[in-house]
XYZ file of N, CA and C in Angstrom:
555
model
N -12.997 -4.034 -11.134
C -11.949 -3.582 -12.038
C -11.975 -2.054 -12.107
N -10.816 -1.448 -12.060
C -10.698 0.001 -12.123
C -10.948 0.477 -13.548
N -11.761 1.501 -13.672
C -12.087 2.084 -14.973
C -11.301 3.378 -15.179
N -11.143 3.783 -16.428
C -10.404 5.011 -16.743
C -10.954 6.219 -15.997
N -12.282 6.318 -15.879
C -12.858 7.504 -15.230
C -12.724 7.473 -13.704
N -12.170 6.392 -13.134
C -11.881 6.340 -11.703
C -10.614 7.122 -11.351
N -9.752 7.361 -12.345
C -8.467 8.017 -12.127
C -8.623 9.535 -12.055
N -7.658 10.178 -11.426
C -7.611 11.639 -11.395
C -7.564 12.171 -12.820
N -6.723 11.579 -13.647
C -6.701 11.842 -15.090
C -6.130 10.600 -15.771
N -6.520 10.425 -17.045
C -6.112 9.218 -17.764
C -5.956 9.579 -19.233
N -4.715 9.468 -19.759
C -4.399 9.886 -21.116
C -4.820 8.895 -22.188
N -4.921 9.415 -23.399
C -5.360 8.581 -24.527
C -4.365 7.452 -24.808
N -4.932 6.345 -25.258
C -4.186 5.140 -25.627
C -3.377 4.539 -24.485
N -3.649 4.935 -23.253
C -2.993 4.312 -22.105
C -3.797 3.086 -21.696
N -3.127 2.185 -20.993
C -3.803 0.955 -20.587
C -3.332 0.534 -19.198
N -4.299 0.117 -18.408
C -4.032 -0.564 -17.147
C -4.601 -1.956 -17.340
N -3.749 -2.958 -17.362
C -4.186 -4.324 -17.607
C -5.091 -4.785 -16.467
N -6.046 -5.663 -16.750
C -7.097 -5.992 -15.784
C -6.628 -6.652 -14.489
N -5.470 -7.264 -14.459
C -5.013 -7.910 -13.234
C -4.093 -7.022 -12.396
N -3.970 -5.749 -12.778
C -3.254 -4.786 -11.931
C -4.174 -4.415 -10.771
N -3.611 -4.237 -9.593
C -4.379 -3.828 -8.414
C -4.117 -2.346 -8.177
N -5.179 -1.563 -8.204
C -5.075 -0.113 -8.056
C -5.860 0.303 -6.819
N -5.175 0.848 -5.818
C -5.834 1.367 -4.622
C -5.792 2.891 -4.668
N -6.917 3.517 -4.506
C -7.083 4.971 -4.541
C -6.776 5.557 -5.924
N -7.447 5.067 -6.973
C -7.191 5.580 -8.323
C -7.472 7.068 -8.461
N -8.300 7.616 -7.575
C -8.588 9.056 -7.618
C -7.352 9.896 -7.335
N -6.286 9.278 -6.843
C -5.017 9.968 -6.576
C -3.951 9.635 -7.616
N -4.363 9.083 -8.755
C -3.408 8.666 -9.782
C -3.705 9.380 -11.095
N -2.661 9.998 -11.656
C -2.727 10.607 -12.987
C -1.876 9.773 -13.928
N -2.419 9.473 -15.102
C -1.708 8.679 -16.097
C -1.687 9.465 -17.396
N -0.498 9.655 -17.973
C -0.343 10.384 -19.229
C -0.763 9.558 -20.427
N -0.431 10.041 -21.614
C -0.792 9.351 -22.852
C 0.175 8.207 -23.141
N -0.341 7.185 -23.837
C 0.475 6.064 -24.335
C 1.287 5.394 -23.233
N 0.699 5.263 -22.054
C 1.378 4.680 -20.901
C 0.756 3.330 -20.574
N 1.584 2.408 -20.076
C 1.100 1.061 -19.797
C 1.440 0.652 -18.372
N 0.439 0.095 -17.676
C 0.617 -0.499 -16.354
C 0.218 -1.955 -16.498
N 1.186 -2.849 -16.338
C 0.995 -4.273 -16.618
C 0.167 -4.983 -15.548
N -0.273 -6.195 -15.916
C -0.902 -7.090 -14.954
C 0.036 -7.336 -13.779
N -0.570 -7.618 -12.627
C 0.117 -8.022 -11.401
C 0.923 -6.902 -10.739
N 0.708 -5.653 -11.166
C 1.304 -4.502 -10.472
C 0.380 -4.096 -9.329
N 0.954 -3.460 -8.325
C 0.186 -2.867 -7.231
C 0.545 -1.391 -7.163
N -0.452 -0.534 -7.334
C -0.273 0.903 -7.171
C -1.147 1.321 -6.001
N -0.517 1.722 -4.907
C -1.207 2.110 -3.685
C -0.984 3.611 -3.513
N -1.982 4.395 -3.898
C -1.802 5.840 -4.080
C -2.409 6.670 -2.963
N -1.933 6.472 -1.738
C -2.359 7.347 -0.651
C -1.465 8.595 -0.651
N -1.739 9.521 0.236
C -0.931 10.740 0.329
C -1.070 11.596 -0.916
N 0.047 12.099 -1.430
C 0.032 12.954 -2.621
C -0.276 12.168 -3.883
N -0.164 10.851 -3.830
C -0.554 10.019 -4.958
C 0.571 9.693 -5.917
N 0.154 9.260 -7.102
C 1.079 8.801 -8.125
C 0.797 9.555 -9.415
N 1.851 10.100 -10.015
C 1.752 10.781 -11.306
C 2.652 10.042 -12.293
N 2.038 9.518 -13.342
C 2.794 8.800 -14.361
C 2.652 9.573 -15.662
N 3.767 9.978 -16.236
C 3.772 10.829 -17.418
C 3.422 10.104 -18.702
N 3.808 10.702 -19.812
C 3.548 10.177 -21.150
C 4.609 9.159 -21.550
N 4.169 8.117 -22.262
C 5.067 7.103 -22.826
C 5.859 6.381 -21.727
N 5.200 6.068 -20.628
C 5.840 5.391 -19.496
C 5.374 3.941 -19.421
N 6.110 3.136 -18.660
C 5.769 1.726 -18.512
C 6.082 1.272 -17.088
N 5.073 0.703 -16.436
C 5.238 0.052 -15.136
C 5.029 -1.427 -15.416
N 6.104 -2.221 -15.340
C 6.024 -3.604 -15.789
C 5.581 -4.551 -14.674
N 5.268 -5.768 -15.083
C 4.622 -6.768 -14.232
C 5.292 -6.938 -12.870
N 4.454 -7.095 -11.870
C 4.831 -7.382 -10.489
C 5.516 -6.219 -9.778
N 5.481 -5.032 -10.359
C 6.060 -3.878 -9.675
C 5.068 -3.322 -8.655
N 5.611 -2.716 -7.583
C 4.788 -2.108 -6.542
C 5.194 -0.655 -6.363
N 4.212 0.227 -6.428
C 4.411 1.641 -6.159
C 3.586 1.959 -4.925
N 4.253 2.146 -3.797
C 3.583 2.374 -2.524
C 3.827 3.824 -2.121
N 2.840 4.670 -2.369
C 3.028 6.117 -2.305
C 3.155 6.645 -0.884
N 2.049 6.999 -0.243
C 2.049 7.693 1.033
C 2.550 9.124 0.865
N 3.302 9.386 -0.170
C 3.798 10.703 -0.561
C 3.599 10.786 -2.077
N 4.430 11.506 -2.783
C 4.335 11.575 -4.244
C 5.319 10.593 -4.876
N 4.810 9.780 -5.791
C 5.662 9.001 -6.685
C 5.375 9.537 -8.078
N 6.425 10.013 -8.746
C 6.237 10.660 -10.042
C 7.170 10.073 -11.092
N 6.588 9.662 -12.219
C 7.326 9.217 -13.392
C 7.232 10.333 -14.414
N 8.343 10.905 -14.810
C 8.317 11.870 -15.903
C 8.312 11.120 -17.232
N 8.045 11.811 -18.320
C 7.886 11.202 -19.640
C 9.035 10.264 -19.992
N 8.677 9.178 -20.666
C 9.617 8.173 -21.177
C 10.352 7.408 -20.081
N 9.841 7.410 -18.867
C 10.504 6.658 -17.799
C 9.791 5.327 -17.582
N 10.501 4.373 -16.986
C 9.946 3.037 -16.814
C 10.639 2.300 -15.677
N 9.911 1.339 -15.106
C 10.497 0.403 -14.150
C 10.292 -1.007 -14.673
N 11.325 -1.835 -14.502
C 11.278 -3.222 -14.950
C 10.463 -4.089 -14.003
N 10.345 -5.373 -14.327
C 9.559 -6.289 -13.509
C 10.056 -6.358 -12.065
N 9.100 -6.477 -11.164
C 9.343 -6.681 -9.734
C 10.085 -5.538 -9.051
N 9.962 -4.341 -9.559
C 10.534 -3.187 -8.862
C 9.611 -2.768 -7.724
N 10.200 -2.239 -6.665
C 9.447 -1.751 -5.516
C 9.868 -0.325 -5.232
N 8.900 0.589 -5.231
C 9.145 1.989 -4.909
C 8.418 2.287 -3.614
N 9.167 2.579 -2.559
C 8.615 2.777 -1.222
C 8.663 4.250 -0.843
N 7.530 4.910 -0.864
C 7.467 6.310 -0.450
C 7.613 6.474 1.055
N 7.351 5.414 1.788
C 7.507 5.430 3.247
C 7.907 4.032 3.702
N 8.732 3.991 4.717
C 9.131 2.702 5.289
C 9.441 2.895 6.771
N 9.248 1.853 7.524
C 9.626 1.899 8.934
C 11.136 1.976 9.056
N 11.595 2.624 10.126
C 13.004 2.680 10.467
C 13.320 1.406 11.245
N 14.232 0.625 10.757
C 14.547 -0.659 11.370
C 15.696 -0.580 12.376
N 16.033 0.628 12.830
C 17.148 0.794 13.758
C 16.740 0.595 15.213
N 15.452 0.360 15.457
C 14.989 0.129 16.822
C 14.364 1.336 17.480
N 14.123 2.407 16.733
C 13.545 3.617 17.312
C 12.017 3.627 17.285
N 11.404 2.536 16.847
C 9.945 2.460 16.816
C 9.507 1.055 16.488
N 8.215 0.809 16.687
C 7.655 -0.479 16.312
C 7.502 -0.539 14.805
N 7.549 -1.717 14.258
C 7.440 -1.916 12.820
C 6.008 -2.293 12.482
N 5.327 -1.423 11.738
C 3.997 -1.723 11.228
C 2.867 -1.629 12.235
N 3.134 -1.417 13.497
C 2.096 -1.352 14.524
C 1.326 -0.045 14.392
N 0.015 -0.140 14.126
C -0.774 1.068 13.890
C -1.928 1.241 14.870
N -1.939 0.482 15.957
C -3.067 0.554 16.879
C -3.289 1.973 17.427
N -2.217 2.751 17.599
C -2.319 4.133 18.054
C -1.873 5.102 16.956
N -2.139 4.759 15.715
C -1.664 5.585 14.609
C -0.166 5.387 14.440
N 0.544 6.466 14.266
C 1.995 6.378 14.064
C 2.791 6.788 15.304
N 2.118 6.907 16.450
C 2.761 7.385 17.675
C 3.985 6.565 18.071
N 3.942 5.268 17.869
C 5.034 4.408 18.305
C 5.881 3.907 17.133
N 5.768 4.585 16.020
C 6.547 4.206 14.838
C 7.542 5.312 14.523
N 8.605 4.955 13.848
C 9.564 5.925 13.343
C 9.690 5.649 11.849
N 9.100 6.517 11.045
C 9.021 6.282 9.608
C 10.015 7.154 8.846
N 10.542 6.589 7.777
C 11.285 7.363 6.795
C 10.305 7.624 5.656
N 10.116 8.891 5.292
C 9.104 9.272 4.309
C 9.729 10.256 3.329
N 9.458 10.093 2.037
C 9.958 11.050 1.051
C 9.472 10.722 -0.354
N 9.245 11.766 -1.137
C 8.818 11.609 -2.523
C 9.848 10.814 -3.323
N 9.359 10.099 -4.328
C 10.224 9.390 -5.267
C 9.937 9.947 -6.652
N 10.980 10.427 -7.314
C 10.833 11.039 -8.640
C 11.735 10.313 -9.634
N 11.145 9.892 -10.734
C 11.911 9.387 -11.873
C 11.869 10.483 -12.927
N 13.014 11.094 -13.185
C 13.059 12.157 -14.179
C 12.903 11.560 -15.581
N 12.777 12.416 -16.557
C 12.573 12.007 -17.944
C 13.646 11.021 -18.389
N 13.236 9.975 -19.080
C 14.120 8.938 -19.630
C 14.839 8.111 -18.555
N 14.355 8.136 -17.320
C 14.943 7.286 -16.277
C 14.409 5.868 -16.452
N 15.302 4.901 -16.349
C 14.927 3.493 -16.493
C 15.490 2.704 -15.328
N 14.636 1.897 -14.733
C 15.011 1.147 -13.540
C 14.899 -0.338 -13.851
N 16.005 -1.071 -13.657
C 16.062 -2.487 -13.983
C 15.284 -3.373 -13.026
N 14.995 -4.572 -13.485
C 14.177 -5.553 -12.758
C 14.668 -5.773 -11.338
N 13.706 -5.918 -10.435
C 14.014 -6.286 -9.060
C 14.649 -5.201 -8.216
N 14.665 -3.991 -8.695
C 15.275 -2.891 -7.954
C 14.325 -2.392 -6.869
N 14.891 -1.985 -5.741
C 14.129 -1.380 -4.649
C 14.578 0.067 -4.523
N 13.608 0.978 -4.521
C 13.897 2.409 -4.360
C 13.276 2.864 -3.050
N 14.110 3.420 -2.171
C 13.682 3.852 -0.846
C 13.199 5.306 -0.866
N 12.540 5.761 0.214
C 11.951 7.099 0.246
C 12.964 8.220 0.002
N 12.474 9.289 -0.627
C 13.258 10.506 -0.797
C 14.246 10.483 -1.942
N 14.107 9.551 -2.882
C 15.079 9.376 -3.964
C 14.578 10.002 -5.253
N 15.476 10.677 -5.950
C 15.234 11.139 -7.316
C 16.214 10.423 -8.228
N 15.673 9.803 -9.280
C 16.504 9.174 -10.309
C 16.639 10.223 -11.412
N 17.844 10.692 -11.656
C 18.087 11.795 -12.583
C 17.688 11.499 -14.019
N 17.536 12.559 -14.798
C 17.172 12.424 -16.207
C 18.145 11.481 -16.919
N 17.583 10.537 -17.663
C 18.398 9.629 -18.461
C 19.191 8.605 -17.680
N 19.009 8.545 -16.388
C 19.756 7.598 -15.559
C 19.208 6.187 -15.776
N 20.112 5.213 -15.903
C 19.741 3.804 -15.997
C 20.221 3.099 -14.743
N 19.283 2.429 -14.054
C 19.596 1.719 -12.820
C 19.619 0.231 -13.125
N 20.717 -0.431 -12.800
C 20.875 -1.855 -13.069
C 19.962 -2.727 -12.237
N 19.621 -3.874 -12.790
C 18.736 -4.833 -12.134
C 19.251 -5.212 -10.753
N 18.313 -5.379 -9.824
C 18.640 -5.850 -8.485
C 19.292 -4.828 -7.588
N 19.301 -3.585 -7.982
C 19.935 -2.548 -7.159
C 19.035 -2.151 -5.995
N 19.659 -1.608 -4.966
C 18.921 -0.989 -3.867
C 19.330 0.473 -3.847
N 18.351 1.341 -4.152
C 18.620 2.769 -4.308
C 18.243 3.484 -3.016
N 19.258 3.979 -2.320
C 19.046 4.648 -1.034
C 19.237 6.155 -1.119
N 19.878 6.616 -2.210
C 20.158 8.044 -2.393
C 19.856 8.430 -3.830
N 19.620 9.712 -4.054
C 19.346 10.208 -5.399
C 20.524 9.939 -6.323
N 20.209 9.731 -7.602
C 21.220 9.380 -8.598
C 21.309 10.464 -9.657
N 22.515 10.733 -10.179
C 22.701 11.826 -11.128
C 22.163 11.496 -12.520
N 21.953 12.548 -13.291
C 21.433 12.378 -14.653
C 22.474 11.755 -15.558
N 21.967 11.078 -16.579
C 22.759 10.487 -17.655
C 23.946 9.671 -17.141
N 23.615 8.777 -16.212
C 24.617 7.844 -15.694
C 24.039 6.436 -15.710
N 24.919 5.469 -15.638
C 24.535 4.081 -15.417
C 24.932 3.782 -13.978
N 23.946 3.338 -13.200
C 24.148 3.110 -11.775
C 23.683 1.707 -11.427
N 24.388 1.075 -10.486
C 23.937 -0.231 -10.013
C 24.632 -0.569 -8.715
N 24.106 -1.612 -8.071
C 24.729 -2.112 -6.855
C 23.855 -1.995 -5.632
N 24.413 -2.509 -4.532
C 23.752 -2.475 -3.238
C 24.738 -1.960 -2.215
N 24.686 -0.686 -1.867
C 23.755 0.322 -2.359
C 24.125 0.762 -3.778
N 23.131 1.272 -4.467
C 23.305 1.706 -5.857
C 24.217 2.931 -5.927
N 25.177 2.877 -6.871
C 26.134 3.985 -7.050
C 26.327 4.256 -8.532
N 26.652 5.491 -8.888
C 26.983 5.791 -10.290
C 28.266 5.067 -10.692
N 28.241 4.415 -11.847
C 29.404 3.683 -12.327
C 30.050 4.348 -13.532
N 29.208 4.905 -14.418
C 29.775 5.617 -15.558
C 28.706 6.504 -16.177
N 29.165 7.504 -16.897
C 28.238 8.385 -17.600
C 27.765 7.715 -18.872
N 26.633 8.172 -19.382
C 26.147 7.678 -20.671
C 25.780 8.876 -21.523
N 25.943 8.763 -22.831
C 25.653 9.904 -23.706
C 24.153 10.172 -23.766
N 23.805 11.438 -23.862
C 22.394 11.791 -23.910
C 21.944 12.250 -25.291
N 22.870 12.642 -26.134
C 22.516 13.257 -27.410
C 21.647 12.341 -28.279
N 22.028 11.064 -28.399
C 21.280 10.143 -29.254
C 19.849 9.952 -28.742
N 19.706 9.756 -27.447
C 18.370 9.536 -26.891
C 17.496 10.779 -27.034
N 18.062 11.946 -26.815
C 17.280 13.173 -26.954
C 16.915 13.441 -28.414
N 17.799 13.076 -29.344
C 17.483 13.195 -30.763
C 16.374 12.213 -31.145
N 16.450 10.978 -30.639
C 15.386 9.999 -30.904
C 14.047 10.498 -30.360
N 14.064 11.110 -29.178
C 12.837 11.662 -28.606
C 12.244 12.712 -29.538
N 13.089 13.589 -30.045
C 12.631 14.658 -30.939
C 11.986 14.074 -32.199
N 12.647 13.119 -32.833
C 12.126 12.490 -34.053
C 10.834 11.734 -33.740
N 10.831 10.987 -32.640
C 9.643 10.235 -32.236
C 8.453 11.164 -32.037
N 8.646 12.260 -31.290
C 7.536 13.170 -31.009
C 7.023 13.853 -32.268
N 7.932 14.201 -33.191
C 7.491 14.771 -34.467
C 6.607 13.782 -35.214
N 7.051 12.527 -35.294
C 6.292 11.497 -35.976
C 4.960 11.234 -35.261
N 5.004 11.148 -33.935
C 3.800 10.888 -33.139
C 2.775 12.017 -33.319
N 3.239 13.244 -33.260
C 2.330 14.393 -33.359
C 1.783 14.593 -34.766
N 2.433 14.008 -35.785
C 1.962 14.135 -37.166
C 1.024 12.989 -37.556
N 0.826 12.027 -36.690
C -0.093 10.910 -36.981
C -1.497 11.237 -36.572
């Protein structure tokens, strides 16, 4: 079982449930009041995984780094989300998964994945390499995210697209009140 001191950093009152699988915890930073549920897989090779404050990685989600996967404060992914920092190119320009000679015969798509502050990703969503989910963006369940998404929008679909804007004032005001209350406790 992975212990708090195995991580690069681990914030107060955060929890990694015992049935979560953590590979390379020395490459993972976890902020305060953050939760990683049972049955998640965090594979933190490359630049690793940075999870901010007040974040949630829910059950059965997979974060496969190879590059940087970063959750900014108040961001979360729903159950069974998959974040792929690297994936094989399936267009026929390389072998898929064959590593006998390293990556010589593979053609990989590689790129950091960033969830900006207040980004929320619905259940079953797949996020491909090189994507940034903008501040306050909500991604609908079952989406496939192939390109970066703008801030304060509701996005969904296959491929995922912005559908409408959402107001930010209420959420940012709630954040302010919450942090005042949290810091005074």
